[in-house]
mmCIF file of C-alpha atoms in Angstrom:
data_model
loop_
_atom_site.group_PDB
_atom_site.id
_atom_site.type_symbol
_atom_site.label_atom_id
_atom_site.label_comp_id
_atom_site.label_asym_id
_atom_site.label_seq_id
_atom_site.Cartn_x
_atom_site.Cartn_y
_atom_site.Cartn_z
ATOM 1 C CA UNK A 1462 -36.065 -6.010 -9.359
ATOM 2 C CA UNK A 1463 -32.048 -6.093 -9.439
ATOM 3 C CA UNK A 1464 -29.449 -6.902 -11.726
ATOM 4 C CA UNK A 1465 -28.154 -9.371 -9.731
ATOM 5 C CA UNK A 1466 -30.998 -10.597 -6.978
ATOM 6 C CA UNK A 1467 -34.631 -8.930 -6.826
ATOM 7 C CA UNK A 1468 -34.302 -9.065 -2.582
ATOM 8 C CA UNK A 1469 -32.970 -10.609 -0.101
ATOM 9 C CA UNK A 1470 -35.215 -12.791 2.022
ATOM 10 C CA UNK A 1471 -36.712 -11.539 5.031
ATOM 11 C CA UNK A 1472 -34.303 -13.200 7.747
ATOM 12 C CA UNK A 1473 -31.115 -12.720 9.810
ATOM 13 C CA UNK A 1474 -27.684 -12.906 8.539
ATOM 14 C CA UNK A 1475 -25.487 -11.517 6.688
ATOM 15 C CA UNK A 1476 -24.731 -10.825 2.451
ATOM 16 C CA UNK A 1477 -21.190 -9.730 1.251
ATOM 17 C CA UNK A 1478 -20.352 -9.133 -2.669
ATOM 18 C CA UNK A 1479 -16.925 -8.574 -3.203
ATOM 19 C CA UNK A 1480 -15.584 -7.957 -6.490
ATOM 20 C CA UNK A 1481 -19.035 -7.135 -8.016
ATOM 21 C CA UNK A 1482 -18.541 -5.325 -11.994
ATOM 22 C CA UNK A 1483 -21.844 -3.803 -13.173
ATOM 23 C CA UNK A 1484 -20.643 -3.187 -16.737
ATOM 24 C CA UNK A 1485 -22.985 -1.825 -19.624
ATOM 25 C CA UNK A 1486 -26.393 -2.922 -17.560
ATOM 26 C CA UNK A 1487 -29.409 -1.825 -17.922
ATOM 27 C CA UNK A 1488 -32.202 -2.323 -15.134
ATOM 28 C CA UNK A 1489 -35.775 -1.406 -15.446
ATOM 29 C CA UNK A 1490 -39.311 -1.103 -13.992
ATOM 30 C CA UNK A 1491 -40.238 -2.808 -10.771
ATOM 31 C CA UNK A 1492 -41.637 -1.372 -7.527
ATOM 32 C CA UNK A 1493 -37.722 -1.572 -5.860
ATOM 33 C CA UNK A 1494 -35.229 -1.559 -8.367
ATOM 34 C CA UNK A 1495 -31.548 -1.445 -8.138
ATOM 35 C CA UNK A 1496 -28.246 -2.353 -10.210
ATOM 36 C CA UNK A 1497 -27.541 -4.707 -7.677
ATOM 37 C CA UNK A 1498 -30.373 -5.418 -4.869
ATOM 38 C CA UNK A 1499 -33.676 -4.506 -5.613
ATOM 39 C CA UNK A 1500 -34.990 -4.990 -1.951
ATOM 40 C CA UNK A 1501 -33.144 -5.694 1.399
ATOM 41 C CA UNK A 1502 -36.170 -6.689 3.808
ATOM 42 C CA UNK A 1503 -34.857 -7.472 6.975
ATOM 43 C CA UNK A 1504 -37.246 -6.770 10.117
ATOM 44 C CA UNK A 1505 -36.885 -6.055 13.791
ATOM 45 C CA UNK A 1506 -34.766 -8.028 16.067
ATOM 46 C CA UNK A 1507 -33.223 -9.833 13.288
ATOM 47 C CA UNK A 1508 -31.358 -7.731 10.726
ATOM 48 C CA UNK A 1509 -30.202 -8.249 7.619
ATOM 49 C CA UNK A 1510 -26.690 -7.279 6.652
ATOM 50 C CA UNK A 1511 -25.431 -6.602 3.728
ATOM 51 C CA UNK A 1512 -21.788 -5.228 2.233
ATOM 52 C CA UNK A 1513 -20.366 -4.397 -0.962
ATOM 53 C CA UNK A 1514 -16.499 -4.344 -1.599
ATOM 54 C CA UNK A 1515 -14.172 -3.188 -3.828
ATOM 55 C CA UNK A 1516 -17.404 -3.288 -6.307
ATOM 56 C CA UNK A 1517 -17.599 -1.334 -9.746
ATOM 57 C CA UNK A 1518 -20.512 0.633 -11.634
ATOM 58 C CA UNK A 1519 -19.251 1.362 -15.461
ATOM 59 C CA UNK A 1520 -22.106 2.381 -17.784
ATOM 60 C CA UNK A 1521 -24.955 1.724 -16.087
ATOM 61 C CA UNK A 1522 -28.454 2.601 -16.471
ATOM 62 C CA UNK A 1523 -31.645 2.047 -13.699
ATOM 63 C CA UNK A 1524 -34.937 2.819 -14.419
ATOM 64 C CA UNK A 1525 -38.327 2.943 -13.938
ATOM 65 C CA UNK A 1526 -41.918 4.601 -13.843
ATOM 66 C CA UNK A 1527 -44.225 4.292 -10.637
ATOM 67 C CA UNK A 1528 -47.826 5.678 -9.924
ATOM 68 C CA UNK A 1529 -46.803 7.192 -6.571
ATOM 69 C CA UNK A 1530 -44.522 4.933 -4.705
ATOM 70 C CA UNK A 1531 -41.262 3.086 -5.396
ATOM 71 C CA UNK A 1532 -37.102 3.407 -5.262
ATOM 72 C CA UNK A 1533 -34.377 3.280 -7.873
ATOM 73 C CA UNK A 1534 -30.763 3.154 -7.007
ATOM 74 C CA UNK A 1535 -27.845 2.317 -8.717
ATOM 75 C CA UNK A 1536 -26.903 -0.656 -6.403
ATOM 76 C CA UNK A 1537 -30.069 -0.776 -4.494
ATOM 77 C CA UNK A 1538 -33.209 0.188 -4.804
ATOM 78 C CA UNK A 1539 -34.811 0.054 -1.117
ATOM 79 C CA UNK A 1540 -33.119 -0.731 2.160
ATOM 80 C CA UNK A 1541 -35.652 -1.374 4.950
ATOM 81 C CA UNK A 1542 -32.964 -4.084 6.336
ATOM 82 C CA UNK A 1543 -32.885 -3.058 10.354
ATOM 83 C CA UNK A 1544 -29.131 -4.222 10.118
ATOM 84 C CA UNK A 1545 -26.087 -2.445 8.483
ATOM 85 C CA UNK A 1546 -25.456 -1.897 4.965
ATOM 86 C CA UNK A 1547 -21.862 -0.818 3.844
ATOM 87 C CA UNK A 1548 -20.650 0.347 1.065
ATOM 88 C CA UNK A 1549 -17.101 0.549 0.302
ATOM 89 C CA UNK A 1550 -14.741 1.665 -2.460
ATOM 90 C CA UNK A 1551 -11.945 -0.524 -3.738
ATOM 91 C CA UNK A 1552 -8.615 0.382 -1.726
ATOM 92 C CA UNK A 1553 -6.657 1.205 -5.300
ATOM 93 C CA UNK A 1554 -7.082 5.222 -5.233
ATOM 94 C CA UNK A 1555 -6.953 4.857 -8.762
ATOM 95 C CA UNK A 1556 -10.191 3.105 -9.372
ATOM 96 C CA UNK A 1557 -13.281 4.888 -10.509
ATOM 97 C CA UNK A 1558 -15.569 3.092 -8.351
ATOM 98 C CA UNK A 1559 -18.225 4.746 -10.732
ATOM 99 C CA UNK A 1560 -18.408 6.136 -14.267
ATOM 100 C CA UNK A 1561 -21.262 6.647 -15.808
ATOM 101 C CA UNK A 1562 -24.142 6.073 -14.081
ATOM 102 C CA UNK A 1563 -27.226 6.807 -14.701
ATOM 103 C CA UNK A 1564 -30.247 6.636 -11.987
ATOM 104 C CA UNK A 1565 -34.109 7.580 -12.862
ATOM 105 C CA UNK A 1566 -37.423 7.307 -11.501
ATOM 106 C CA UNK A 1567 -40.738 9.150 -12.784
ATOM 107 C CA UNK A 1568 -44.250 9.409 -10.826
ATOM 108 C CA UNK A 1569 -47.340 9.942 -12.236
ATOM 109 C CA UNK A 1570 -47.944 11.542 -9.182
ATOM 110 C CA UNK A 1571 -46.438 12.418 -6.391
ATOM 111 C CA UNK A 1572 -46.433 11.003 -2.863
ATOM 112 C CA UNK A 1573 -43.453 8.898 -1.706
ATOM 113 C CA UNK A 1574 -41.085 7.836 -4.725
ATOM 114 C CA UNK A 1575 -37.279 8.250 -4.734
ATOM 115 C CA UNK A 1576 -34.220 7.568 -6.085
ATOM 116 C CA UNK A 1577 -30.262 7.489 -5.696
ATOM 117 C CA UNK A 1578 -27.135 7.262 -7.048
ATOM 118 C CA UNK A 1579 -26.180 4.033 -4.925
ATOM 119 C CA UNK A 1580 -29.004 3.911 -2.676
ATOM 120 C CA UNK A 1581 -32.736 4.978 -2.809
ATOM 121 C CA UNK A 1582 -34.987 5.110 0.332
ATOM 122 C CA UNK A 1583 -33.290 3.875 3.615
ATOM 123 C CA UNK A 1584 -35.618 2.833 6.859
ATOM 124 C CA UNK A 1585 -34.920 1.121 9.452
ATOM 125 C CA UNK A 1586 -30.854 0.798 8.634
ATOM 126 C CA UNK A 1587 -27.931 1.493 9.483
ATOM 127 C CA UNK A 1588 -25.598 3.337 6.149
ATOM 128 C CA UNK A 1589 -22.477 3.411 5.897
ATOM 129 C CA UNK A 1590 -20.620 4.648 2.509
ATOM 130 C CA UNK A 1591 -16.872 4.973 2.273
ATOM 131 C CA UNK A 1592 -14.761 5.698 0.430
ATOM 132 C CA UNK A 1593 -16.401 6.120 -3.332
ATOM 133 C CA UNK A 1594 -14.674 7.283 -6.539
ATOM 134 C CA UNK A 1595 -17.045 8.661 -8.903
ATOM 135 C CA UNK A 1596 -17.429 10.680 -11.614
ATOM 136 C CA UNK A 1597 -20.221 11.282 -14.687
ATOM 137 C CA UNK A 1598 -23.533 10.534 -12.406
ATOM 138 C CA UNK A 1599 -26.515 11.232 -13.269
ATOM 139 C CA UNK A 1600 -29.642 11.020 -10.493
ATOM 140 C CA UNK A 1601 -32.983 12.343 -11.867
ATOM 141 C CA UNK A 1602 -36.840 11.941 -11.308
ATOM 142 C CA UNK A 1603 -39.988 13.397 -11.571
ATOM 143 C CA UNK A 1604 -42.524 14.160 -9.159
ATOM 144 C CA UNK A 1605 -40.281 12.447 -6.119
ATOM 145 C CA UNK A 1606 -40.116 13.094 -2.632
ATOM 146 C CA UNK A 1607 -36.576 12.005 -2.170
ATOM 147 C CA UNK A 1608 -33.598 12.367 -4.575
ATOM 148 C CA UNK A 1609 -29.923 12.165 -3.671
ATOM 149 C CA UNK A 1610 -26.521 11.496 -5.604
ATOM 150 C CA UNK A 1611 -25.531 8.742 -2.907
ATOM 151 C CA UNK A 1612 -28.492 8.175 -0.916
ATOM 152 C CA UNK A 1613 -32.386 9.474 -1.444
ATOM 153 C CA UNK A 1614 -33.359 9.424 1.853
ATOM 154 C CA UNK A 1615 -33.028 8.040 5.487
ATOM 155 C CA UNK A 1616 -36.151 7.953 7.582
ATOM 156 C CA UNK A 1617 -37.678 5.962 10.896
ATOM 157 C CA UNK A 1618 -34.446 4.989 12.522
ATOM 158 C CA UNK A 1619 -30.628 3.573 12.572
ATOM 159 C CA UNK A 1620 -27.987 6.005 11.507
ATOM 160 C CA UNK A 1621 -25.794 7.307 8.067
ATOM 161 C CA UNK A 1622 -22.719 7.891 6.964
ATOM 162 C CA UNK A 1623 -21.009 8.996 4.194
ATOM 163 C CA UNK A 1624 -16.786 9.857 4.382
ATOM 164 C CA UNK A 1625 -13.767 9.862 2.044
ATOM 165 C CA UNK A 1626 -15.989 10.292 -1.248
ATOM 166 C CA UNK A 1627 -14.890 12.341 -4.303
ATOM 167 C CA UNK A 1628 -17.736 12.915 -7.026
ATOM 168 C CA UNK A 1629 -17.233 14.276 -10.185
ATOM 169 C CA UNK A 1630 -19.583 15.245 -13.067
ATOM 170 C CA UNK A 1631 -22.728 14.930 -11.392
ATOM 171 C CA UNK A 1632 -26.076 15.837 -12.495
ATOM 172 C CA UNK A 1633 -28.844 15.903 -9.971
ATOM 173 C CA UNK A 1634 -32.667 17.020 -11.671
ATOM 174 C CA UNK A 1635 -35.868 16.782 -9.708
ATOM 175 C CA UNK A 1636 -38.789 18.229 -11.543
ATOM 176 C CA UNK A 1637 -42.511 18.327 -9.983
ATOM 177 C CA UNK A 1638 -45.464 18.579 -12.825
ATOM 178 C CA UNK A 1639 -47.218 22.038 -12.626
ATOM 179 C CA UNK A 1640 -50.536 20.057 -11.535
ATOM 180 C CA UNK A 1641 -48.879 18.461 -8.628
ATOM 181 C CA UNK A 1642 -49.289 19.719 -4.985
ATOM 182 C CA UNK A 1643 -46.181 18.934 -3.370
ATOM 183 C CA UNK A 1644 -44.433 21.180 -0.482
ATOM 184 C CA UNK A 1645 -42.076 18.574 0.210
ATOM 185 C CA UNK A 1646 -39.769 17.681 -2.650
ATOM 186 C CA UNK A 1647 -35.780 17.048 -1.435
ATOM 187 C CA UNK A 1648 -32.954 17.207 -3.558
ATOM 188 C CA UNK A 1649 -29.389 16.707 -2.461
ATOM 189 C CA UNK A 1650 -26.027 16.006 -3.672
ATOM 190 C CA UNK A 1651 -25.050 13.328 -1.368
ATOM 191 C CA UNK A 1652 -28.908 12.988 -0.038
ATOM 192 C CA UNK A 1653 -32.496 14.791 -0.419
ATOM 193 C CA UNK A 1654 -33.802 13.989 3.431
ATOM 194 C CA UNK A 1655 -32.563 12.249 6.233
ATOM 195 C CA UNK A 1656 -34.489 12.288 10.073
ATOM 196 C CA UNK A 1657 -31.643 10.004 11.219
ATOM 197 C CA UNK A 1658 -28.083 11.640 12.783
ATOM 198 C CA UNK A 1659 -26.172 11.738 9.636
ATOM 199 C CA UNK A 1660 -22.003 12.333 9.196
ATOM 200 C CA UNK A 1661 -20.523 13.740 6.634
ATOM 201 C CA UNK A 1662 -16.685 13.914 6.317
ATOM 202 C CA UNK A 1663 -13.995 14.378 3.658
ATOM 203 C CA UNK A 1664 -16.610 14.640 1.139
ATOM 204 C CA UNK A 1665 -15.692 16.718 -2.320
ATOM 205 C CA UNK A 1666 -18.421 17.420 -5.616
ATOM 206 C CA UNK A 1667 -16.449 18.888 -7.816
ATOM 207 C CA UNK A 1668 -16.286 19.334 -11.639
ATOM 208 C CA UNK A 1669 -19.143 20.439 -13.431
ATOM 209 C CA UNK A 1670 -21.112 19.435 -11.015
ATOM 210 C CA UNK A 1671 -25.044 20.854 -10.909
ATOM 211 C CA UNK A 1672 -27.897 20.309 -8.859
ATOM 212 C CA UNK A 1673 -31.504 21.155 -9.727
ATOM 213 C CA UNK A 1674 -34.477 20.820 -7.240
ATOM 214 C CA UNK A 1675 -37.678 22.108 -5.601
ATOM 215 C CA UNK A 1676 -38.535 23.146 -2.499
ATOM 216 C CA UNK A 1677 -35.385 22.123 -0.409
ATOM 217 C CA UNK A 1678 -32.328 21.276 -2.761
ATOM 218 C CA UNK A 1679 -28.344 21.687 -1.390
ATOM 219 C CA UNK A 1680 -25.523 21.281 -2.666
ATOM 220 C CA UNK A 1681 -25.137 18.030 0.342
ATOM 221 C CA UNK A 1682 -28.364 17.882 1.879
ATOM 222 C CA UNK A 1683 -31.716 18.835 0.454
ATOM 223 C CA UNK A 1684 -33.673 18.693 3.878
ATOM 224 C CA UNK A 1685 -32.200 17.568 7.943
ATOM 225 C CA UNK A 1686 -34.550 16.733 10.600
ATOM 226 C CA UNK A 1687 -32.191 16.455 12.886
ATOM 227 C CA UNK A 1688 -27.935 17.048 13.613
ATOM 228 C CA UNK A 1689 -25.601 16.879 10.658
ATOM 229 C CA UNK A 1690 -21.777 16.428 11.835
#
């Protein structure tokens, strides 16, 4: 489910928004659910790309409740596109790219659910964000696997990267019911887990900033299974 197109269909070629303005939006339930995208599906040997430009996120709230399995994010939900998605701020320093965003997902129980502030789970993709303005973000869940401020998680293959991003105000809460068995749960300020080479430059969280998690939480990156540079 997105605000603007529940998936993309699974073939080659390309999607661009420019200009997009998710303004007082709310978004809620569905399996893949984003402000934006709920689903890319692209699949191997022909990706799907897809780009957002000079986009906005002003009050904006995506949510939802799962059994075990699912991803929220404020633009998209789930990437799985085996292509490139980019995300980039608008060139007018200025611009809060985001402001007030809010991004949940709860589990009844816990297994492989996630959320993120502009993307939840990533596989098979390449990620690029740049260049992000943001301030007053809010990226919680409950009984997740993955849970980022940016990104939740990049697994399987491709690459991320994240440069030239200032985020302000940002409240990051992963919480894991006392009956739950979990020795997994990854909370991160830019993302929870990532097994793909990830790059991180000229990133800033600043501001009364906080970030609350479980068994591997950081103030970037809640868990690397491989290089960060």
């Amino acid at each position: 489910l997105g605000g603007f197109a529940a998936r993309t269909a699974n073939s080659a070629g390309t999607v661009s928004f420019d200009g997009l303005h998710l303004e007082n939006i709310d978004v809620y339930v569905g399996t893949m659910t984003g402000g934006a995208i709920g689903y890319i599906d692209g699949y191997s040997g022909a990706g799907r790309n897809v780009s957002f430009t000079n986009w906005t996120i002003k009050n904006e709230k995506v949510t939802k409740w799962v059994y075990d399995d699912g991803s929220t994010g404020g633009l998209v939900g789930w990437n799985i596109s085996y292509g490139t998605l980019s995300i980039t701020g608008n060139e007018d320093g200025s611009v809060k790219d985001v402001d007030q965003l809010s991004v949940t997902t709860h589990a009844e129980s816990f297994n492989t659910a996630a959320a993120g502030g502009l993307v939840g789970a990533n596989d098979y993709s390449f990620v690029k964000v740049e260049n992000v303005n943001a301030q007053n973000i809010s990226v919680s869940g409950k009984n997740l696997r993955d849970l980022g401020g940016l990104l939740a998680a990049g697994r399987k293959d491709g690459t991320l990267e994240v440069k030239k991003c200032s985020l302000a105000s940002m409240k990051i809460t992963l919480e894991i019911n006392s009956s739950q068995k979990t020795s997994s749960a990854c909370a991160g300020g830019i993302i929870g887990f990532h097994e793909r080479p990830l790059t991180i430059s000229e990133v800033m969280i600043v501001s009364d900033s906080a970030i609350n998690g479980q068994q591997f939480t950081g103030g970037f990156v809640g868990y690397s299974a491989v290089d960060v540079t």
